[in-house]
PDB file of C-alpha atoms in Angstrom:
ATOM      1  CA  MET A   1      -0.278  -0.153   0.336  1.00 56.00           C
ATOM      2  CA  ALA A   2       0.646   3.752  -0.844  1.00 72.00           C
ATOM      3  CA  GLU A   3       1.891   5.940   1.978  1.00 86.00           C
ATOM      4  CA  ARG A   4      -1.217   7.855   2.585  1.00 97.00           C
ATOM      5  CA  THR A   5      -1.829  10.526   4.768  1.00 98.00           C
ATOM      6  CA  ILE A   6      -3.668  10.270   7.625  1.00 98.00           C
ATOM      7  CA  ILE A   7      -5.045  13.121  10.361  1.00 98.00           C
ATOM      8  CA  ILE A   8      -5.713  11.932  13.965  1.00 98.00           C
ATOM      9  CA  THR A   9      -7.371  14.467  16.661  1.00 98.00           C
ATOM     10  CA  GLY A  10      -7.228  13.321  20.269  1.00 98.00           C
ATOM     11  CA  ALA A  11      -3.450  12.277  18.922  1.00 98.00           C
ATOM     12  CA  SER A  12      -1.774  13.224  21.954  1.00 96.00           C
ATOM     13  CA  ASP A  13      -2.958  11.199  24.484  1.00 94.00           C
ATOM     14  CA  GLY A  14      -4.881   7.434  24.459  1.00 94.00           C
ATOM     15  CA  ILE A  15      -5.811   5.430  22.157  1.00 96.00           C
ATOM     16  CA  GLY A  16      -5.231   8.270  19.522  1.00 97.00           C
ATOM     17  CA  ALA A  17      -1.560   8.057  20.017  1.00 97.00           C
ATOM     18  CA  ALA A  18      -1.600   4.301  20.330  1.00 97.00           C
ATOM     19  CA  ALA A  19      -3.295   4.459  16.746  1.00 98.00           C
ATOM     20  CA  ALA A  20      -0.668   7.019  15.600  1.00 98.00           C
ATOM     21  CA  GLN A  21       2.350   5.136  16.672  1.00 98.00           C
ATOM     22  CA  ALA A  22       0.019   2.200  14.646  1.00 98.00           C
ATOM     23  CA  LEU A  23      -0.716   3.794  11.605  1.00 98.00           C
ATOM     24  CA  SER A  24       2.658   5.800  11.116  1.00 97.00           C
ATOM     25  CA  ALA A  25       4.811   1.801  12.277  1.00 96.00           C
ATOM     26  CA  GLY A  26       2.674   0.395   9.189  1.00 95.00           C
ATOM     27  CA  GLY A  27       3.665   3.460   6.387  1.00 96.00           C
ATOM     28  CA  ASP A  28       1.476   5.944   6.286  1.00 97.00           C
ATOM     29  CA  ARG A  29       2.264   9.261   6.784  1.00 98.00           C
ATOM     30  CA  VAL A  30       0.284  10.376   9.842  1.00 98.00           C
ATOM     31  CA  VAL A  31      -0.571  13.825  11.317  1.00 98.00           C
ATOM     32  CA  VAL A  32      -0.741  14.144  14.814  1.00 98.00           C
ATOM     33  CA  VAL A  33      -4.132  16.553  16.311  1.00 98.00           C
ATOM     34  CA  GLY A  34      -4.471  17.269  19.418  1.00 98.00           C
ATOM     35  CA  ARG A  35      -4.922  19.854  22.012  1.00 97.00           C
ATOM     36  CA  SER A  36      -1.717  20.031  24.911  1.00 97.00           C
ATOM     37  CA  PRO A  37       1.322  21.331  23.109  1.00 98.00           C
ATOM     38  CA  GLU A  38       3.933  19.182  25.116  1.00 98.00           C
ATOM     39  CA  LYS A  39       2.182  16.424  25.010  1.00 98.00           C
ATOM     40  CA  THR A  40       1.221  16.465  20.970  1.00 98.00           C
ATOM     41  CA  LYS A  41       5.334  17.626  20.274  1.00 98.00           C
ATOM     42  CA  ALA A  42       6.029  14.953  21.854  1.00 98.00           C
ATOM     43  CA  ILE A  43       3.834  11.744  20.466  1.00 98.00           C
ATOM     44  CA  ALA A  44       4.751  13.855  17.015  1.00 98.00           C
ATOM     45  CA  ASP A  45       8.674  13.976  17.675  1.00 98.00           C
ATOM     46  CA  GLY A  46       8.219  10.254  18.708  1.00 98.00           C
ATOM     47  CA  LEU A  47       7.116   9.280  14.899  1.00 98.00           C
ATOM     48  CA  GLY A  48       8.677  11.835  12.957  1.00 98.00           C
ATOM     49  CA  ALA A  49       5.536  13.247  12.513  1.00 98.00           C
ATOM     50  CA  GLU A  50       3.809  16.970  11.494  1.00 98.00           C
ATOM     51  CA  TYR A  51       1.299  18.186  14.147  1.00 98.00           C
ATOM     52  CA  PHE A  52      -1.305  20.773  14.720  1.00 98.00           C
ATOM     53  CA  LEU A  53      -2.679  22.159  17.653  1.00 98.00           C
ATOM     54  CA  ALA A  54      -6.772  23.187  18.395  1.00 98.00           C
ATOM     55  CA  ASP A  55      -8.861  23.122  21.290  1.00 98.00           C
ATOM     56  CA  PHE A  56     -11.917  21.940  20.389  1.00 98.00           C
ATOM     57  CA  ALA A  57     -13.876  23.928  22.880  1.00 98.00           C
ATOM     58  CA  GLN A  58     -12.805  27.113  20.293  1.00 98.00           C
ATOM     59  CA  LEU A  59     -14.690  26.814  16.968  1.00 98.00           C
ATOM     60  CA  ASP A  60     -12.184  29.096  15.524  1.00 98.00           C
ATOM     61  CA  GLN A  61      -9.388  27.573  16.791  1.00 98.00           C
ATOM     62  CA  VAL A  62     -11.014  24.279  14.612  1.00 98.00           C
ATOM     63  CA  ARG A  63     -11.325  26.943  11.836  1.00 98.00           C
ATOM     64  CA  GLY A  64      -7.602  27.370  11.807  1.00 98.00           C
ATOM     65  CA  LEU A  65      -6.779  23.774  11.534  1.00 98.00           C
ATOM     66  CA  ALA A  66      -8.795  22.992   9.181  1.00 98.00           C
ATOM     67  CA  ALA A  67      -7.806  26.082   6.678  1.00 98.00           C
ATOM     68  CA  ALA A  68      -3.621  24.616   7.731  1.00 98.00           C
ATOM     69  CA  LEU A  69      -4.429  21.346   7.062  1.00 98.00           C
ATOM     70  CA  LYS A  70      -6.018  22.083   3.484  1.00 98.00           C
ATOM     71  CA  GLU A  71      -2.790  24.131   2.489  1.00 98.00           C
ATOM     72  CA  LYS A  72      -0.438  21.679   3.678  1.00 98.00           C
ATOM     73  CA  TYR A  73      -2.295  18.609   2.491  1.00 98.00           C
ATOM     74  CA  PRO A  74      -3.879  18.126  -1.246  1.00 97.00           C
ATOM     75  CA  ARG A  75      -4.442  14.772  -0.421  1.00 98.00           C
ATOM     76  CA  ILE A  76      -6.105  12.989   2.903  1.00 98.00           C
ATOM     77  CA  ASP A  77      -6.852   9.548   2.797  1.00 98.00           C
ATOM     78  CA  VAL A  78      -8.241   9.664   6.624  1.00 98.00           C
ATOM     79  CA  LEU A  79      -9.798  11.811   8.647  1.00 99.00           C
ATOM     80  CA  ALA A  80      -9.924  10.315  12.430  1.00 98.00           C
ATOM     81  CA  ASN A  81     -12.102  12.456  14.724  1.00 98.00           C
ATOM     82  CA  ASN A  82     -11.231  10.772  18.096  1.00 98.00           C
ATOM     83  CA  ALA A  83     -10.520  13.612  20.463  1.00 97.00           C
ATOM     84  CA  GLY A  84     -13.424  14.297  22.690  1.00 95.00           C
ATOM     85  CA  GLY A  85     -13.986  13.336  26.385  1.00 93.00           C
ATOM     86  CA  ILE A  86     -16.762  13.066  29.238  1.00 93.00           C
ATOM     87  CA  MET A  87     -16.922  16.934  31.034  1.00 92.00           C
ATOM     88  CA  GLY A  88     -17.685  17.831  34.635  1.00 90.00           C
ATOM     89  CA  ARG A  89     -20.956  20.284  34.957  1.00 94.00           C
ATOM     90  CA  ARG A  90     -22.551  21.921  32.323  1.00 96.00           C
ATOM     91  CA  GLY A  91     -20.608  24.969  31.039  1.00 97.00           C
ATOM     92  CA  LEU A  92     -20.859  27.185  27.899  1.00 98.00           C
ATOM     93  CA  THR A  93     -18.129  27.775  25.645  1.00 98.00           C
ATOM     94  CA  VAL A  94     -16.479  30.330  24.119  1.00 98.00           C
ATOM     95  CA  ASP A  95     -19.011  29.932  20.982  1.00 98.00           C
ATOM     96  CA  GLY A  96     -22.084  29.753  23.100  1.00 97.00           C
ATOM     97  CA  HIS A  97     -22.412  25.736  23.360  1.00 98.00           C
ATOM     98  CA  GLU A  98     -22.767  23.221  25.998  1.00 98.00           C
ATOM     99  CA  LYS A  99     -19.271  22.165  26.007  1.00 98.00           C
ATOM    100  CA  THR A 100     -19.688  17.829  25.945  1.00 98.00           C
ATOM    101  CA  PHE A 101     -21.614  18.598  22.539  1.00 98.00           C
ATOM    102  CA  GLN A 102     -18.990  20.807  20.882  1.00 98.00           C
ATOM    103  CA  VAL A 103     -16.070  19.147  21.771  1.00 98.00           C
ATOM    104  CA  ASN A 104     -17.462  15.767  20.949  1.00 98.00           C
ATOM    105  CA  HIS A 105     -19.870  16.621  17.764  1.00 98.00           C
ATOM    106  CA  LEU A 106     -19.929  19.971  16.870  1.00 98.00           C
ATOM    107  CA  ALA A 107     -15.967  20.405  16.343  1.00 98.00           C
ATOM    108  CA  PRO A 108     -15.160  17.374  14.228  1.00 98.00           C
ATOM    109  CA  PHE A 109     -18.254  18.335  12.743  1.00 98.00           C
ATOM    110  CA  LEU A 110     -17.311  21.110  11.874  1.00 98.00           C
ATOM    111  CA  LEU A 111     -13.521  20.124  11.044  1.00 98.00           C
ATOM    112  CA  THR A 112     -15.100  17.390   8.791  1.00 98.00           C
ATOM    113  CA  THR A 113     -17.618  19.953   6.725  1.00 98.00           C
ATOM    114  CA  LEU A 114     -14.227  22.304   6.069  1.00 98.00           C
ATOM    115  CA  LEU A 115     -12.136  19.872   4.776  1.00 98.00           C
ATOM    116  CA  LEU A 116     -15.338  17.983   2.508  1.00 98.00           C
ATOM    117  CA  ASP A 117     -13.336  19.120  -1.226  1.00 98.00           C
ATOM    118  CA  VAL A 118     -10.349  17.422  -0.185  1.00 98.00           C
ATOM    119  CA  LEU A 119     -11.651  14.171   1.224  1.00 98.00           C
ATOM    120  CA  LEU A 120     -14.489  13.719  -1.423  1.00 98.00           C
ATOM    121  CA  GLU A 121     -11.352  14.430  -3.848  1.00 98.00           C
ATOM    122  CA  SER A 122      -9.321  11.958  -2.102  1.00 98.00           C
ATOM    123  CA  LYS A 123     -12.007   9.655  -1.967  1.00 98.00           C
ATOM    124  CA  ALA A 124     -11.385   9.164   1.740  1.00 98.00           C
ATOM    125  CA  ARG A 125     -12.780   7.714   5.066  1.00 98.00           C
ATOM    126  CA  VAL A 126     -13.610   9.498   8.092  1.00 98.00           C
ATOM    127  CA  ILE A 127     -13.818   7.697  11.328  1.00 98.00           C
ATOM    128  CA  ASN A 128     -15.381   8.717  14.719  1.00 98.00           C
ATOM    129  CA  THR A 129     -14.738   7.689  17.580  1.00 98.00           C
ATOM    130  CA  SER A 130     -18.270   6.739  19.369  1.00 98.00           C
ATOM    131  CA  SER A 131     -18.856   5.158  22.272  1.00 96.00           C
ATOM    132  CA  VAL A 132     -21.104   2.350  23.509  1.00 95.00           C
ATOM    133  CA  ALA A 133     -22.035   5.732  26.107  1.00 95.00           C
ATOM    134  CA  ASN A 134     -24.685   6.293  23.128  1.00 95.00           C
ATOM    135  CA  SER A 135     -26.487   3.695  23.621  1.00 94.00           C
ATOM    136  CA  PHE A 136     -26.454   3.535  27.816  1.00 94.00           C
ATOM    137  CA  PHE A 137     -27.008   7.527  28.502  1.00 96.00           C
ATOM    138  CA  GLY A 138     -27.997   9.371  24.938  1.00 95.00           C
ATOM    139  CA  HIS A 139     -31.442  10.416  23.828  1.00 96.00           C
ATOM    140  CA  LEU A 140     -31.134  12.872  21.500  1.00 97.00           C
ATOM    141  CA  ASP A 141     -33.947  16.069  21.725  1.00 98.00           C
ATOM    142  CA  ILE A 142     -32.896  17.943  18.535  1.00 98.00           C
ATOM    143  CA  ASP A 143     -34.855  20.824  20.223  1.00 98.00           C
ATOM    144  CA  ASP A 144     -32.605  21.139  23.230  1.00 98.00           C
ATOM    145  CA  LEU A 145     -28.912  19.829  21.542  1.00 98.00           C
ATOM    146  CA  ASP A 146     -26.973  22.577  24.523  1.00 98.00           C
ATOM    147  CA  ALA A 147     -28.726  20.916  26.848  1.00 97.00           C
ATOM    148  CA  GLU A 148     -30.104  24.032  28.329  1.00 97.00           C
ATOM    149  CA  LYS A 149     -33.474  22.181  29.422  1.00 96.00           C
ATOM    150  CA  LYS A 150     -31.994  18.777  30.855  1.00 94.00           C
ATOM    151  CA  TYR A 151     -28.357  18.155  31.759  1.00 97.00           C
ATOM    152  CA  GLY A 152     -26.131  15.419  32.849  1.00 95.00           C
ATOM    153  CA  THR A 153     -22.667  14.981  32.205  1.00 95.00           C
ATOM    154  CA  ASN A 154     -23.597  10.718  31.244  1.00 94.00           C
ATOM    155  CA  ARG A 155     -26.516  11.881  29.480  1.00 96.00           C
ATOM    156  CA  ALA A 156     -24.467  14.885  27.999  1.00 97.00           C
ATOM    157  CA  TYR A 157     -22.307  12.318  26.760  1.00 96.00           C
ATOM    158  CA  GLY A 158     -24.070   9.434  25.382  1.00 97.00           C
ATOM    159  CA  ASN A 159     -26.121  12.297  23.678  1.00 98.00           C
ATOM    160  CA  ALA A 160     -22.649  13.553  22.062  1.00 98.00           C
ATOM    161  CA  LYS A 161     -21.211   9.930  21.070  1.00 98.00           C
ATOM    162  CA  LEU A 162     -24.966   9.164  19.676  1.00 98.00           C
ATOM    163  CA  ALA A 163     -24.436  12.186  17.467  1.00 98.00           C
ATOM    164  CA  ASN A 164     -21.519  10.539  16.624  1.00 98.00           C
ATOM    165  CA  ILE A 165     -23.623   8.137  15.008  1.00 98.00           C
ATOM    166  CA  LEU A 166     -25.871  10.045  13.279  1.00 98.00           C
ATOM    167  CA  PHE A 167     -23.345  12.184  11.490  1.00 98.00           C
ATOM    168  CA  THR A 168     -21.440   8.959  10.138  1.00 98.00           C
ATOM    169  CA  LYS A 169     -24.488   7.888   8.627  1.00 98.00           C
ATOM    170  CA  GLU A 170     -25.657  11.172   7.554  1.00 98.00           C
ATOM    171  CA  LEU A 171     -22.650  11.990   6.074  1.00 98.00           C
ATOM    172  CA  ASP A 172     -22.827   8.294   4.010  1.00 98.00           C
ATOM    173  CA  ARG A 173     -25.828   9.065   2.801  1.00 98.00           C
ATOM    174  CA  ARG A 174     -25.052  12.552   1.503  1.00 98.00           C
ATOM    175  CA  TYR A 175     -21.656  11.681   0.034  1.00 98.00           C
ATOM    176  CA  GLY A 176     -20.984   7.917  -0.432  1.00 98.00           C
ATOM    177  CA  ARG A 177     -21.935   7.579  -4.322  1.00 98.00           C
ATOM    178  CA  GLN A 178     -19.186   9.993  -4.339  1.00 98.00           C
ATOM    179  CA  GLY A 179     -16.390   7.521  -3.435  1.00 97.00           C
ATOM    180  CA  LEU A 180     -16.301   9.037   0.577  1.00 98.00           C
ATOM    181  CA  THR A 181     -16.473   6.015   3.110  1.00 98.00           C
ATOM    182  CA  THR A 182     -17.023   6.406   6.802  1.00 98.00           C
ATOM    183  CA  ALA A 183     -17.691   4.530  10.216  1.00 98.00           C
ATOM    184  CA  ALA A 184     -18.309   4.929  13.703  1.00 98.00           C
ATOM    185  CA  PHE A 185     -16.933   2.451  16.153  1.00 98.00           C
ATOM    186  CA  HIS A 186     -16.734   2.066  19.992  1.00 97.00           C
ATOM    187  CA  PRO A 187     -12.965   1.544  21.191  1.00 95.00           C
ATOM    188  CA  GLY A 188     -14.073  -0.646  24.677  1.00 88.00           C
ATOM    189  CA  GLY A 189     -13.357   0.579  28.281  1.00 76.00           C
ATOM    190  CA  VAL A 190      -9.658   2.067  27.872  1.00 62.00           C
ATOM    191  CA  ALA A 191      -6.994   3.358  30.987  1.00 57.00           C
ATOM    192  CA  THR A 192      -6.919   6.575  29.277  1.00 50.00           C
ATOM    193  CA  ASN A 193      -7.294  10.208  30.764  1.00 51.00           C
ATOM    194  CA  PHE A 194     -10.553  11.210  28.700  1.00 49.00           C
ATOM    195  CA  SER A 195     -12.338  11.495  31.827  1.00 47.00           C
ATOM    196  CA  ALA A 196     -10.218  13.890  34.261  1.00 49.00           C
ATOM    197  CA  GLU A 197     -12.214  16.647  33.789  1.00 54.00           C
ATOM    198  CA  SER A 198     -15.916  14.586  34.664  1.00 49.00           C
ATOM    199  CA  GLN A 199     -16.999  14.873  37.567  1.00 54.00           C
ATOM    200  CA  SER A 200     -19.550  12.111  36.882  1.00 51.00           C
ATOM    201  CA  PRO A 201     -18.929   8.634  38.987  1.00 52.00           C
ATOM    202  CA  MET A 202     -17.465   6.847  35.515  1.00 52.00           C
ATOM    203  CA  ARG A 203     -14.290   8.809  36.219  1.00 50.00           C
ATOM    204  CA  PHE A 204     -13.894   6.611  39.191  1.00 47.00           C
ATOM    205  CA  ALA A 205     -13.271   3.438  37.246  1.00 46.00           C
ATOM    206  CA  TYR A 206     -10.798   5.263  35.073  1.00 47.00           C
ATOM    207  CA  LYS A 207      -8.923   6.092  38.159  1.00 50.00           C
ATOM    208  CA  GLY A 208      -9.451   3.713  40.237  1.00 49.00           C
ATOM    209  CA  LEU A 209      -8.919   0.126  41.315  1.00 45.00           C
ATOM    210  CA  LEU A 210     -11.242  -0.400  37.634  1.00 53.00           C
ATOM    211  CA  ARG A 211      -8.609   0.300  35.764  1.00 45.00           C
ATOM    212  CA  ARG A 212      -6.096  -2.375  35.851  1.00 51.00           C
ATOM    213  CA  PHE A 213      -9.295  -5.062  34.116  1.00 49.00           C
ATOM    214  CA  MET A 214      -9.278  -2.200  31.406  1.00 66.00           C
ATOM    215  CA  LEU A 215      -8.256  -2.512  27.633  1.00 82.00           C
ATOM    216  CA  THR A 216      -4.839  -0.458  27.175  1.00 90.00           C
ATOM    217  CA  PRO A 217      -5.380   2.100  24.603  1.00 90.00           C
ATOM    218  CA  ALA A 218      -2.979  -0.652  21.750  1.00 93.00           C
ATOM    219  CA  GLN A 219      -6.026  -2.380  22.477  1.00 94.00           C
ATOM    220  CA  GLY A 220      -8.572   0.084  22.570  1.00 94.00           C
ATOM    221  CA  ALA A 221      -7.369   1.740  19.148  1.00 96.00           C
ATOM    222  CA  ASP A 222      -7.824  -2.135  17.140  1.00 97.00           C
ATOM    223  CA  THR A 223     -10.602  -1.222  15.454  1.00 98.00           C
ATOM    224  CA  LEU A 224      -9.849   2.264  14.622  1.00 98.00           C
ATOM    225  CA  VAL A 225      -6.792   0.968  13.343  1.00 98.00           C
ATOM    226  CA  TRP A 226      -8.609  -1.970  11.412  1.00 98.00           C
ATOM    227  CA  LEU A 227     -11.587   0.587   9.280  1.00 98.00           C
ATOM    228  CA  ALA A 228      -8.449   2.855   8.630  1.00 98.00           C
ATOM    229  CA  THR A 229      -6.029  -0.165   6.764  1.00 97.00           C
ATOM    230  CA  THR A 230      -8.740  -2.517   5.586  1.00 98.00           C
ATOM    231  CA  ARG A 231     -11.145  -2.020   2.445  1.00 97.00           C
ATOM    232  CA  PRO A 232     -14.269  -0.413   3.400  1.00 97.00           C
ATOM    233  CA  GLY A 233     -16.777  -2.724   0.872  1.00 95.00           C
ATOM    234  CA  THR A 234     -15.087  -5.813   1.670  1.00 97.00           C
ATOM    235  CA  ASP A 235     -14.148  -5.419   4.951  1.00 98.00           C
ATOM    236  CA  TRP A 236     -16.175  -3.645   6.229  1.00 98.00           C
ATOM    237  CA  VAL A 237     -19.887  -1.168   5.485  1.00 98.00           C
ATOM    238  CA  SER A 238     -19.850   2.348   5.205  1.00 98.00           C
ATOM    239  CA  GLY A 239     -22.132   4.302   7.263  1.00 98.00           C
ATOM    240  CA  GLN A 240     -22.119   1.711  10.268  1.00 98.00           C
ATOM    241  CA  TYR A 241     -20.917   1.254  13.680  1.00 98.00           C
ATOM    242  CA  TYR A 242     -18.666  -0.779  14.959  1.00 98.00           C
ATOM    243  CA  ALA A 243     -17.109  -2.668  18.474  1.00 97.00           C
ATOM    244  CA  LYS A 244     -14.109  -5.361  17.874  1.00 96.00           C
ATOM    245  CA  ARG A 245     -14.324  -5.436  14.723  1.00 98.00           C
ATOM    246  CA  LYS A 246     -17.880  -6.062  14.033  1.00 97.00           C
ATOM    247  CA  VAL A 247     -21.685  -3.783  13.547  1.00 98.00           C
ATOM    248  CA  ALA A 248     -22.790  -3.438  16.352  1.00 97.00           C
ATOM    249  CA  LYS A 249     -26.070  -2.507  18.160  1.00 97.00           C
ATOM    250  CA  ALA A 250     -26.177   1.162  19.179  1.00 97.00           C
ATOM    251  CA  ASN A 251     -29.258   3.266  20.281  1.00 97.00           C
ATOM    252  CA  LYS A 252     -32.461   3.024  18.350  1.00 97.00           C
ATOM    253  CA  GLN A 253     -32.587   6.703  17.738  1.00 98.00           C
ATOM    254  CA  ALA A 254     -29.589   6.098  15.133  1.00 98.00           C
ATOM    255  CA  ASP A 255     -31.620   4.606  13.071  1.00 97.00           C
ATOM    256  CA  ASP A 256     -33.609   7.489  12.595  1.00 98.00           C
ATOM    257  CA  ALA A 257     -32.920   9.034   9.311  1.00 98.00           C
ATOM    258  CA  GLY A 258     -34.607  12.046   9.878  1.00 98.00           C
ATOM    259  CA  LEU A 259     -32.831  12.737  13.313  1.00 98.00           C
ATOM    260  CA  ALA A 260     -29.337  12.090  11.273  1.00 98.00           C
ATOM    261  CA  ARG A 261     -30.756  14.871   8.876  1.00 98.00           C
ATOM    262  CA  ALA A 262     -32.176  17.100  11.336  1.00 98.00           C
ATOM    263  CA  LEU A 263     -28.851  17.115  13.266  1.00 98.00           C
ATOM    264  CA  TRP A 264     -26.688  17.504  10.229  1.00 98.00           C
ATOM    265  CA  GLU A 265     -28.890  21.019   9.408  1.00 98.00           C
ATOM    266  CA  ARG A 266     -29.451  22.122  12.918  1.00 98.00           C
ATOM    267  CA  SER A 267     -25.137  21.219  13.334  1.00 98.00           C
ATOM    268  CA  GLU A 268     -24.760  23.477  10.679  1.00 98.00           C
ATOM    269  CA  GLU A 269     -26.463  26.398  11.898  1.00 98.00           C
ATOM    270  CA  MET A 270     -24.905  25.709  15.560  1.00 98.00           C
ATOM    271  CA  VAL A 271     -21.141  26.154  13.930  1.00 97.00           C
ATOM    272  CA  ILE A 272     -21.365  29.035  11.705  1.00 92.00           C
ATOM    273  CA  ALA A 273     -19.187  31.977  12.880  1.00 76.00           C
ATOM    274  CA  GLN A 274     -20.514  34.582  14.517  1.00 69.00           C
ATOM    275  CA  PRO A 275     -20.090  38.486  13.601  1.00 61.00           C
ATOM    276  CA  ALA A 276     -17.689  40.423  15.995  1.00 55.00           C
ATOM    277  CA  GLY A 277     -19.064  42.667  18.163  1.00 48.00           C
TER     278      GLY A 277
END
């Protein structure tokens, strides 16, 4: 396989870093995207890779990231939207959106759509890191995406991970015929720092005794790497949600095509840059 260009967000730690290492070792040109300057540079330097910084809690940084990537890479073979995490109490970003929803869904939605012309020309694949939390906690209210009426840490995370799957399906519906392929996946219970900002009881599992029974980041990255290196249409089906390299059962809302379309349209409205002042 010829060297490909693979963009991985959230690659400064956890499964993103593990996937970057595996794909780089396989001969791909990996581009590391992270929030922390020190951690992102360290991962990239270890791979001899290029890196970019962006905080997904600020959509202007996502816009800047997209512009920089388009300028640097005329071809993008894989975009892995992996950045995300469980947050704490409800809070708004500088863009005015609930932080969990923005970091996990709106920011990768914006990045993907800003890169869409390059992705389509490259016949790229887009891989979205979701979670089984979509089934346990997700119940998406299209009229309350910023959780003004009802908020809970786990609910917000589950809704954002459900949004990842709906986005995957709608991306495939809109652009699959043009050669774009896409999939969402659940990495499993991985011993990472992604719940560091959370007030959820789930954070104790990631920091306490249960951590020793969790998957390693490399194990959690396995399905991402598999989706990035195998053949869509042969080894996996575009638009589907995977766990352990197999199609997995998702929240029943994930099959609502009308909801997927509505989410896309609302997301477009939410990421429109507001004029200064």
